[in-house]
Each structure stands twice: as structure tokens, then as C-alpha cells.
């Protein structure tokens, strides 16, 4: 059985370092800002890729930087796109789903929400929940890595920010891609209202960096270190770190809420929520980076990664309010969150953790209303 992560002999999970680290700017000798020149390749399941999708939407870049989505199932060769040729050969399946989707009679997505048993785990199934690769007809994310660097020998991760002009990867590190998107280099191509959006304002930058750094190690990557631990002692120590740091976030958000109640009065919930963010009183990159883990926590990490001291909804009222506020009140969050991709990816791809590939149906609902 193939292993989808690297671990050292202490049984601890180690995330690889990203290899393509360029930026985009007017001064850059190669990568200049332009509309339609760059393309983002993502998985809707992946929390790191999800950061880039939220930032792209929040900064109004959806018509400046195009996007392709891989299928939720990660196999031993990595992420794959919708394979149009294969689907055409496999006529029955293709036509059935094509008509469903086009005619709106019954989409595979609706099937999935009723029963995950309707979704097969083989790589041949019709991939309704992926896009094709529109520029080169590539079948896999690995094709992009090899096109960029024929000697590439590390993992084929998403997100990938691609340059259509030089046909190379600009950057495959989400923390840097979101800084590029926030840097205003694309301002001339977006509506005025988006030029005002600054997810890393100068006066909060130090606080954002500090928050991000402990959240990354103990929460974002912490859940992976917990779930991919290969020894009980490693698991037990990592899961404790996760919950210690969720407690820390809960305290920050509960203090923040108390301050906002004092400022606006207990009853002005709308005003309170308009400033209820993790750092400062505005939406920042820290909210985006924390959100992509918290939104996956109850549906996946509690059972699949055994992060089960409690759930967000049962144990963390302020984190729960914060995540629902982002999900229900901000399109950039809600429209980039796909619970089917999220649940199916983890439970059907990590065969060492979940060999039978049965996807837990709960919790119901995936996210509660505000
Ligand atoms: N440092 C990267 C990490 C990205 C990453 O680990 N992506 C995972 C998905 S959640 C991936 O593509 N894994 C594919 C593989 O390892 O084969 C970033 O933040 O951009």
C-alpha cells in the first residue's frame, strides 16, 4: 500500500518544503503582472490550496487569474484532472452524468450528499467534481511539474501558480501565493472596491505573522501531524498540542468578543460580528489561514485524524461563532468551501488510515447556521 506522506523513524509526519518560490511584480525580470497570464491549480479538499482560493475571491481576482480544480481522489500518482478523452470512450457513464448535469435532473453531487456509497473509489469513474486542464490537456498535476522542471523529484502538491507565458510554475507555496495575490500587483485589473482590501495591513503585519506561525505549527499542520502519526506516543503528544492551541484561539476570540460587546452593547450582534476577527478588527490573512483548518475540523479531523477531545461545535463556542460568521457572511469563504470534496478526499485517499474507504456521513449539518 503506498504511503502518501513522509515520516521519519520516530513515526512523526514531516511536510516537504516547497520548491518553486518566485514572485510576480512589475520589477520582476520574468513574472510581470498581467490579466489572464497566470493560472491557479487547486484541490478543493486541500486546506493549503483553499487559502489561495479564498484570497483570490476576496481580492477580486477571479477574472484575472484562472483556475482548474483536480479530482478529490489523490492516488499513488498524485492529483488528476477530468480526463475528457477517457470519459468519451466510456460513453455510458459519461452521457448519463452529462445529461444529468446539463439537464439538472440529478447531479452526482446530489447523489453524494444523500449517500457517499454512490461515489466509487476507482480512478476510472466519471469525475464530475473536477475540471479538465484547459491549456495543455494535461491529465495530472505531475505533468505541470515535469513541464516546468523535467528533473523534478519531490511531491506534486497543490496549489500551483502557473505562468502561461513561460509555461513554468511561478510558486507552489500557498503562504507565498496568498501574499502575491494580496500585494496589489493586479490592482489595475480589478474593480475599485477590491483595491481597498488589504489582508495584511502594515499596522497588523507583525501580529499576523506571529499568529500565523503558531497556528501553522500547532493547528494547520498540527492536525496532519496528529492524523499521520505512526506511533501512539507521537499521536498523543500531537493531539494534545492541537487542543492546547485551540484553547488559546478560543481565549483570544472570547476576549475579542467581550471587547466588542463592551464597545457596541450586547444586542448589536451585527456590529460585533463585523469586527469579530482573529487579529485586529478586520478580516486578515490570519482568518483565512485558520479558517481552512477549522472548517474541516468537525467533518473530517475529529474522526479521520482522531482529533477528538471535542468538536468545534461542542467545545469552542467562540471559534464556532467565528467560523460560522466567515462561512455564512462572506462569499469568498462559503463559495470556495466544498464539503463533498473535503470529506471524500481524506476518507478515500488516505488508505492507510481508512483502508475500507467508508466516509462518515456526519456530522449533520456540515456547518450549522448562525
Ligand atoms: N507547502 C505547501 C503544502 C501543500 C500540500 O501539502 N498540499 C497537499 C494537499 S493538502 C498535496 O498536494 N499533496 C499531494 C501529495 O503529497 O502527493 C503549501 O502550503 O502550498
Coordinates of C-alpha atoms and ligand atoms in Angstrom, one line a residue:
X1 CA 0.0 0.0 0.0
X2 CA 1.5 3.3 -1.0
X3 CA 2.3 5.9 1.7
X4 CA 1.0 9.4 1.0
X5 CA 3.2 11.1 3.4
X6 CA 6.8 11.1 4.6
X7 CA 7.6 10.2 8.1
X8 CA 10.9 9.7 10.0
X9 CA 11.6 6.7 12.0
X10 CA 10.2 8.3 15.1
X11 CA 6.8 7.9 13.5
X12 CA 6.4 11.7 13.1
X13 CA 5.0 13.4 10.0
X14 CA 7.3 15.8 8.1
X15 CA 5.8 18.1 5.4
X16 CA 8.2 18.7 2.5
X17 CA 9.5 22.2 1.7
X18 CA 8.0 23.8 -1.5
X19 CA 10.4 24.1 -4.5
X20 CA 9.1 27.0 -6.7
X21 CA 9.3 30.3 -4.8
X22 CA 9.2 33.1 -7.4
X23 CA 7.0 36.2 -7.1
X24 CA 5.1 38.4 -9.5
X25 CA 5.9 42.2 -9.7
X26 CA 6.4 45.0 -12.2
X27 CA 10.2 44.8 -11.4
X28 CA 10.5 41.1 -11.8
X29 CA 12.6 40.2 -14.9
X30 CA 10.1 37.5 -16.0
X31 CA 6.9 37.4 -14.0
X32 CA 5.1 40.7 -14.6
X33 CA 1.5 41.3 -13.6
X34 CA -1.0 40.7 -16.4
X35 CA -4.6 39.7 -16.7
X36 CA -5.1 36.1 -17.9
X37 CA -1.4 35.3 -17.8
X38 CA -1.4 33.2 -14.6
X39 CA -3.4 30.2 -13.7
X40 CA -4.1 28.6 -10.4
X41 CA -4.4 24.8 -10.0
X42 CA -6.1 23.7 -6.8
X43 CA -7.8 20.9 -4.9
X44 CA -11.0 21.9 -3.1
X45 CA -10.1 19.4 -0.5
X46 CA -6.7 20.8 0.4
X47 CA -6.5 23.4 3.1
X48 CA -3.4 25.0 1.7
X49 CA -4.9 25.4 -1.8
X50 CA -8.1 26.6 -0.1
X51 CA -6.2 29.6 1.3
X52 CA -5.4 30.7 -2.3
X53 CA -9.0 30.3 -3.5
X54 CA -10.3 32.4 -0.6
X55 CA -7.7 35.1 -1.2
X56 CA -8.3 35.1 -4.9
X57 CA -12.0 35.7 -4.3
X58 CA -11.5 38.2 -1.5
X59 CA -9.2 40.3 -3.7
X60 CA -11.5 40.2 -6.8
X61 CA -9.0 38.2 -8.9
X62 CA -11.4 35.5 -10.2
X63 CA -11.4 37.1 -13.7
X64 CA -7.7 37.9 -13.6
X65 CA -6.2 34.5 -12.5
X66 CA -8.0 31.5 -13.9
X67 CA -8.4 28.3 -12.0
X68 CA -8.6 24.5 -12.5
X69 CA -9.7 22.0 -9.9
X70 CA -8.4 18.5 -9.5
X71 CA -10.5 15.5 -8.6
X72 CA -10.8 14.9 -4.9
X73 CA -9.3 11.5 -5.0
X74 CA -5.5 11.5 -4.6
X75 CA -3.9 8.3 -5.8
X76 CA -0.4 6.9 -5.9
X77 CA 0.4 9.1 -9.0
X78 CA -0.9 12.3 -7.3
X79 CA -3.8 14.6 -8.2
X80 CA -5.6 14.3 -11.6
X81 CA -7.8 16.4 -13.8
X82 CA -11.0 15.4 -15.5
X83 CA -9.9 13.2 -18.4
X84 CA -12.3 14.1 -21.3
X85 CA -11.0 11.6 -23.8
X86 CA -11.4 8.7 -21.3
X87 CA -14.9 9.8 -20.5
X88 CA -15.8 9.9 -24.1
X89 CA -14.6 6.4 -24.6
X90 CA -16.6 5.3 -21.5
X91 CA -19.7 6.5 -23.1
X92 CA -22.4 5.2 -20.8
X93 CA -21.1 6.8 -17.6
X94 CA -20.2 10.0 -19.4
X95 CA -23.5 10.5 -21.1
X96 CA -25.6 9.6 -18.1
X97 CA -23.8 12.2 -15.9
X98 CA -23.5 14.7 -18.7
X99 CA -27.3 14.7 -19.2
X100 CA -27.9 14.8 -15.5
X101 CA -25.6 17.8 -15.0
X102 CA -26.8 19.6 -18.1
X103 CA -30.5 18.9 -17.6
X104 CA -30.3 19.5 -13.9
X105 CA -32.2 16.2 -13.3
X106 CA -29.8 14.6 -10.9
X107 CA -26.2 15.5 -10.4
X108 CA -23.6 13.2 -8.9
X109 CA -23.1 15.9 -6.3
X110 CA -26.7 15.5 -5.1
X111 CA -26.1 11.7 -5.0
X112 CA -23.1 12.3 -2.9
X113 CA -24.9 14.4 -0.3
X114 CA -27.5 11.6 0.1
X115 CA -25.1 8.7 0.3
X116 CA -21.4 8.6 -0.1
X117 CA -21.8 5.0 -1.2
X118 CA -22.8 6.3 -4.6
X119 CA -19.3 7.6 -5.1
X120 CA -16.8 4.9 -6.3
X121 CA -13.2 5.0 -5.2
X122 CA -11.7 3.8 -8.5
X123 CA -9.7 6.1 -10.7
X124 CA -11.9 5.3 -13.7
X125 CA -15.2 6.9 -12.5
X126 CA -16.6 9.9 -14.1
X127 CA -15.1 12.9 -12.4
X128 CA -17.9 15.3 -12.1
X129 CA -16.2 17.0 -9.3
X130 CA -13.1 18.1 -11.3
X131 CA -12.3 20.3 -14.2
X132 CA -10.2 19.4 -17.1
X133 CA -6.8 21.1 -17.7
X134 CA -7.7 23.5 -20.4
X135 CA -4.3 24.7 -21.7
X136 CA -2.4 21.5 -22.5
X137 CA -4.9 18.8 -21.8
X138 CA -2.8 17.5 -19.0
X139 CA -4.1 14.5 -17.1
X140 CA -2.3 15.2 -13.8
X141 CA -0.7 17.9 -11.7
X142 CA 2.6 16.0 -12.1
X143 CA 2.6 16.9 -15.8
X144 CA 2.8 20.6 -14.8
X145 CA 5.8 19.9 -12.5
X146 CA 7.6 18.0 -15.2
X147 CA 6.9 20.6 -17.9
X148 CA 8.4 23.2 -15.5
X149 CA 11.3 21.1 -14.4
X150 CA 12.0 17.7 -16.1
X151 CA 14.2 16.7 -13.2
X152 CA 11.6 17.4 -10.6
X153 CA 11.8 14.7 -7.9
X154 CA 9.6 15.8 -5.0
X155 CA 5.9 15.5 -4.4
X156 CA 3.3 17.0 -6.8
X157 CA 1.5 19.3 -4.4
X158 CA -1.3 21.8 -4.9
X159 CA -1.7 24.7 -5.0
X160 CA 0.3 25.6 -8.1
X161 CA 0.5 29.1 -9.5
X162 CA 1.4 28.7 -13.2
X163 CA 2.7 31.2 -15.8
X164 CA 1.0 30.5 -19.2
X165 CA 3.6 32.7 -21.0
X166 CA 6.8 30.9 -19.9
X167 CA 4.9 27.6 -19.1
X168 CA 6.5 27.3 -15.8
X169 CA 5.5 27.1 -12.1
X170 CA 5.8 30.6 -10.5
X171 CA 5.2 29.4 -7.0
X172 CA 3.9 26.3 -5.2
X173 CA 3.9 27.6 -1.7
X174 CA 0.4 28.7 -0.6
X175 CA 1.7 31.2 2.1
X176 CA 3.6 33.0 -0.7
X177 CA 0.9 32.7 -3.3
X178 CA -1.6 34.5 -1.0
X179 CA 1.0 37.3 -0.4
X180 CA 1.4 37.7 -4.1
X181 CA -2.3 38.0 -4.5
X182 CA -2.6 40.5 -1.7
X183 CA 0.3 42.6 -2.9
X184 CA -1.8 44.8 -5.2
X185 CA 0.2 43.9 -8.3
X186 CA -3.1 43.1 -10.0
X187 CA -4.9 46.3 -8.9
X188 CA -5.2 47.8 -12.4
X189 CA -7.3 44.8 -13.4
X190 CA -9.8 44.7 -10.6
X191 CA -12.8 46.7 -9.5
X192 CA -12.1 49.7 -7.2
X193 CA -13.7 48.1 -4.2
X194 CA -11.1 45.3 -4.2
X195 CA -8.2 47.7 -4.2
X196 CA -9.2 48.7 -0.7
X197 CA -9.0 45.1 0.5
X198 CA -5.7 44.6 2.4
X199 CA -5.4 41.2 4.1
X200 CA -2.0 42.1 5.6
X201 CA -2.3 45.7 6.6
X202 CA 1.1 47.2 7.7
X203 CA -0.1 48.0 11.3
X204 CA -1.1 44.4 11.9
X205 CA 1.7 42.6 10.0
X206 CA 3.8 41.6 13.0
X207 CA 0.7 40.3 14.8
X208 CA -0.5 38.4 11.8
X209 CA 2.9 36.8 11.3
X210 CA 3.1 35.8 14.9
X211 CA -0.4 34.4 15.0
X212 CA 0.1 32.5 11.7
X213 CA 3.3 30.9 12.9
X214 CA 2.0 29.2 16.0
X215 CA -1.3 28.4 14.3
X216 CA 0.6 26.8 11.4
X217 CA 2.7 24.5 13.5
X218 CA 0.1 23.5 16.1
X219 CA -3.2 23.7 14.3
X220 CA -2.9 23.8 10.5
X221 CA -0.1 21.3 10.3
X222 CA -0.9 20.0 13.8
X223 CA -3.9 18.1 12.7
X224 CA -1.8 16.4 10.0
X225 CA 1.0 15.6 12.5
X226 CA -1.8 14.0 14.7
X227 CA -3.5 12.1 12.0
X228 CA -0.4 10.8 10.2
X229 CA 1.4 9.9 13.4
X230 CA 2.6 6.3 13.2
X231 CA 3.2 5.7 16.9
X232 CA 0.8 6.2 19.8
X233 CA 3.1 8.4 21.8
X234 CA 3.5 10.7 18.8
X235 CA -0.2 10.9 18.2
X236 CA -0.9 11.5 21.9
X237 CA 1.5 14.4 22.1
X238 CA 0.4 16.0 18.8
X239 CA -3.3 15.8 19.6
X240 CA -2.7 17.5 22.9
X241 CA -0.8 20.3 21.1
X242 CA -3.8 20.8 18.7
X243 CA -6.3 21.2 21.6
X244 CA -4.0 23.4 23.7
X245 CA -3.7 25.8 20.8
X246 CA -7.4 25.6 20.0
X247 CA -7.9 26.7 23.7
X248 CA -5.5 29.6 23.0
X249 CA -7.5 30.7 19.9
X250 CA -10.8 30.3 21.9
X251 CA -9.4 32.6 24.6
X252 CA -8.3 35.2 22.0
X253 CA -11.8 35.1 20.4
X254 CA -13.7 35.2 23.6
X255 CA -11.7 38.2 24.8
X256 CA -12.3 39.9 21.5
X257 CA -16.0 39.2 21.7
X258 CA -16.2 40.7 25.2
X259 CA -14.4 43.8 24.0
X260 CA -16.8 44.2 21.1
X261 CA -19.8 43.7 23.4
X262 CA -18.4 46.5 25.6
X263 CA -17.9 48.7 22.5
X264 CA -21.3 48.1 20.8
X265 CA -23.6 46.8 23.5
X266 CA -24.6 43.1 23.9
X267 CA -27.5 43.4 21.5
X268 CA -25.8 44.7 18.4
X269 CA -24.7 41.3 17.1
X270 CA -24.3 42.6 13.6
X271 CA -21.8 45.3 14.6
X272 CA -20.0 42.8 16.8
X273 CA -19.7 40.3 14.0
X274 CA -18.5 42.9 11.6
X275 CA -15.3 43.2 13.6
X276 CA -15.1 39.7 15.0
X277 CA -11.8 38.5 13.6
X278 CA -8.7 36.8 14.9
X279 CA -6.2 39.7 14.5
X280 CA -7.3 43.3 14.7
X281 CA -10.8 44.3 13.9
X282 CA -10.8 43.5 10.2
X283 CA -10.6 40.4 8.0
X284 CA -6.9 39.4 7.6
X285 CA -4.8 36.6 6.2
X286 CA -4.8 35.1 9.7
X287 CA -8.6 34.4 9.4
X288 CA -8.1 32.8 6.0
X289 CA -5.3 30.5 7.2
X290 CA -7.1 29.5 10.4
X291 CA -10.5 29.0 8.6
X292 CA -9.3 26.3 6.2
X293 CA -8.4 24.1 9.1
X294 CA -11.4 24.9 11.4
X295 CA -14.0 24.4 8.6
X296 CA -12.5 20.8 8.1
X297 CA -12.3 20.1 11.8
X298 CA -15.8 18.7 12.6
X299 CA -16.5 17.0 9.3
X300 CA -13.0 15.3 9.0
X301 CA -10.3 15.9 11.5
X302 CA -12.4 14.8 14.5
X303 CA -12.8 11.3 13.3
X304 CA -10.3 10.8 10.5
X305 CA -7.3 12.4 12.2
X306 CA -8.5 11.3 15.7
X307 CA -8.6 15.0 16.9
X308 CA -11.5 14.1 19.1
X309 CA -11.1 15.6 22.6
X310 CA -14.2 17.5 21.5
X311 CA -15.5 19.2 18.3
X312 CA -15.6 22.9 17.4
X313 CA -19.3 23.0 17.7
X314 CA -19.5 21.2 21.0
X315 CA -16.4 22.6 22.7
X316 CA -15.5 26.0 21.3
X317 CA -18.4 28.4 21.2
X318 CA -16.3 31.5 20.1
X319 CA -14.4 29.6 17.4
X320 CA -17.7 28.2 16.3
X321 CA -19.3 31.6 16.0
X322 CA -16.2 33.0 14.2
X323 CA -16.2 30.2 11.6
X324 CA -19.9 30.4 11.0
X325 CA -19.6 34.2 10.6
X326 CA -17.0 33.8 7.9
X327 CA -18.9 31.0 6.2
X328 CA -22.3 32.5 6.2
X329 CA -21.5 36.2 5.8
X330 CA -18.5 36.1 3.3
X331 CA -18.9 34.7 -0.2
X332 CA -15.2 34.2 -0.5
X333 CA -15.4 31.6 2.2
X334 CA -18.7 29.9 1.5
X335 CA -18.3 29.6 -2.2
X336 CA -14.9 28.1 -2.0
X337 CA -15.8 25.5 0.6
X338 CA -16.9 22.2 -0.8
X339 CA -17.7 19.7 1.9
X340 CA -18.1 16.8 -0.6
X341 CA -14.5 17.2 -1.9
X342 CA -13.3 17.7 1.7
X343 CA -14.9 14.6 3.1
X344 CA -14.3 12.3 0.2
X345 CA -10.7 13.3 -0.3
X346 CA -9.5 12.5 3.1
X347 CA -11.5 9.4 3.8
X348 CA -11.0 7.8 0.3
X349 CA -7.4 8.8 -0.4
X350 CA -5.7 8.0 2.9
X351 CA -6.0 4.3 2.6
X352 CA -3.5 3.6 5.5
X353 CA -5.8 5.5 7.9
X354 CA -9.1 4.3 6.5
X355 CA -8.5 1.1 4.5
X356 CA -12.2 0.5 3.7
X357 CA -12.8 3.9 2.3
X358 CA -16.1 4.3 4.1
X359 CA -16.9 8.0 4.5
X360 CA -18.6 9.1 7.7
X361 CA -21.8 10.8 6.9
X362 CA -21.9 13.2 9.9
X363 CA -21.7 15.5 11.5
X364 CA -25.0 16.8 10.2
X365 CA -25.1 19.5 9.1
X366 CA -21.5 20.0 7.8
X367 CA -21.8 23.5 9.3
X368 CA -24.5 24.9 11.5
X369 CA -26.4 28.1 10.8
X370 CA -25.5 31.3 12.6
Ligands
LIG1 N1 3.6 23.9 1.5 C1 2.6 23.6 0.6 C2 1.9 22.3 1.1 C3 0.8 21.9 0.1 C4 0.4 20.5 0.3 O1 1.0 19.7 1.2 N2 -0.6 20.0 -0.5 C5 -1.1 18.6 -0.4 C6 -2.6 18.6 -0.3 S1 -3.3 19.0 1.2 C7 -0.7 17.9 -1.7 O2 -0.9 18.4 -2.7 N3 -0.3 16.7 -1.5 C8 -0.1 15.8 -2.7 C9 0.9 14.8 -2.4 O3 1.6 14.9 -1.4 O4 1.0 13.8 -3.2 C10 1.7 24.8 0.6 O5 1.3 25.3 1.6 O6 1.4 25.2 -0.5

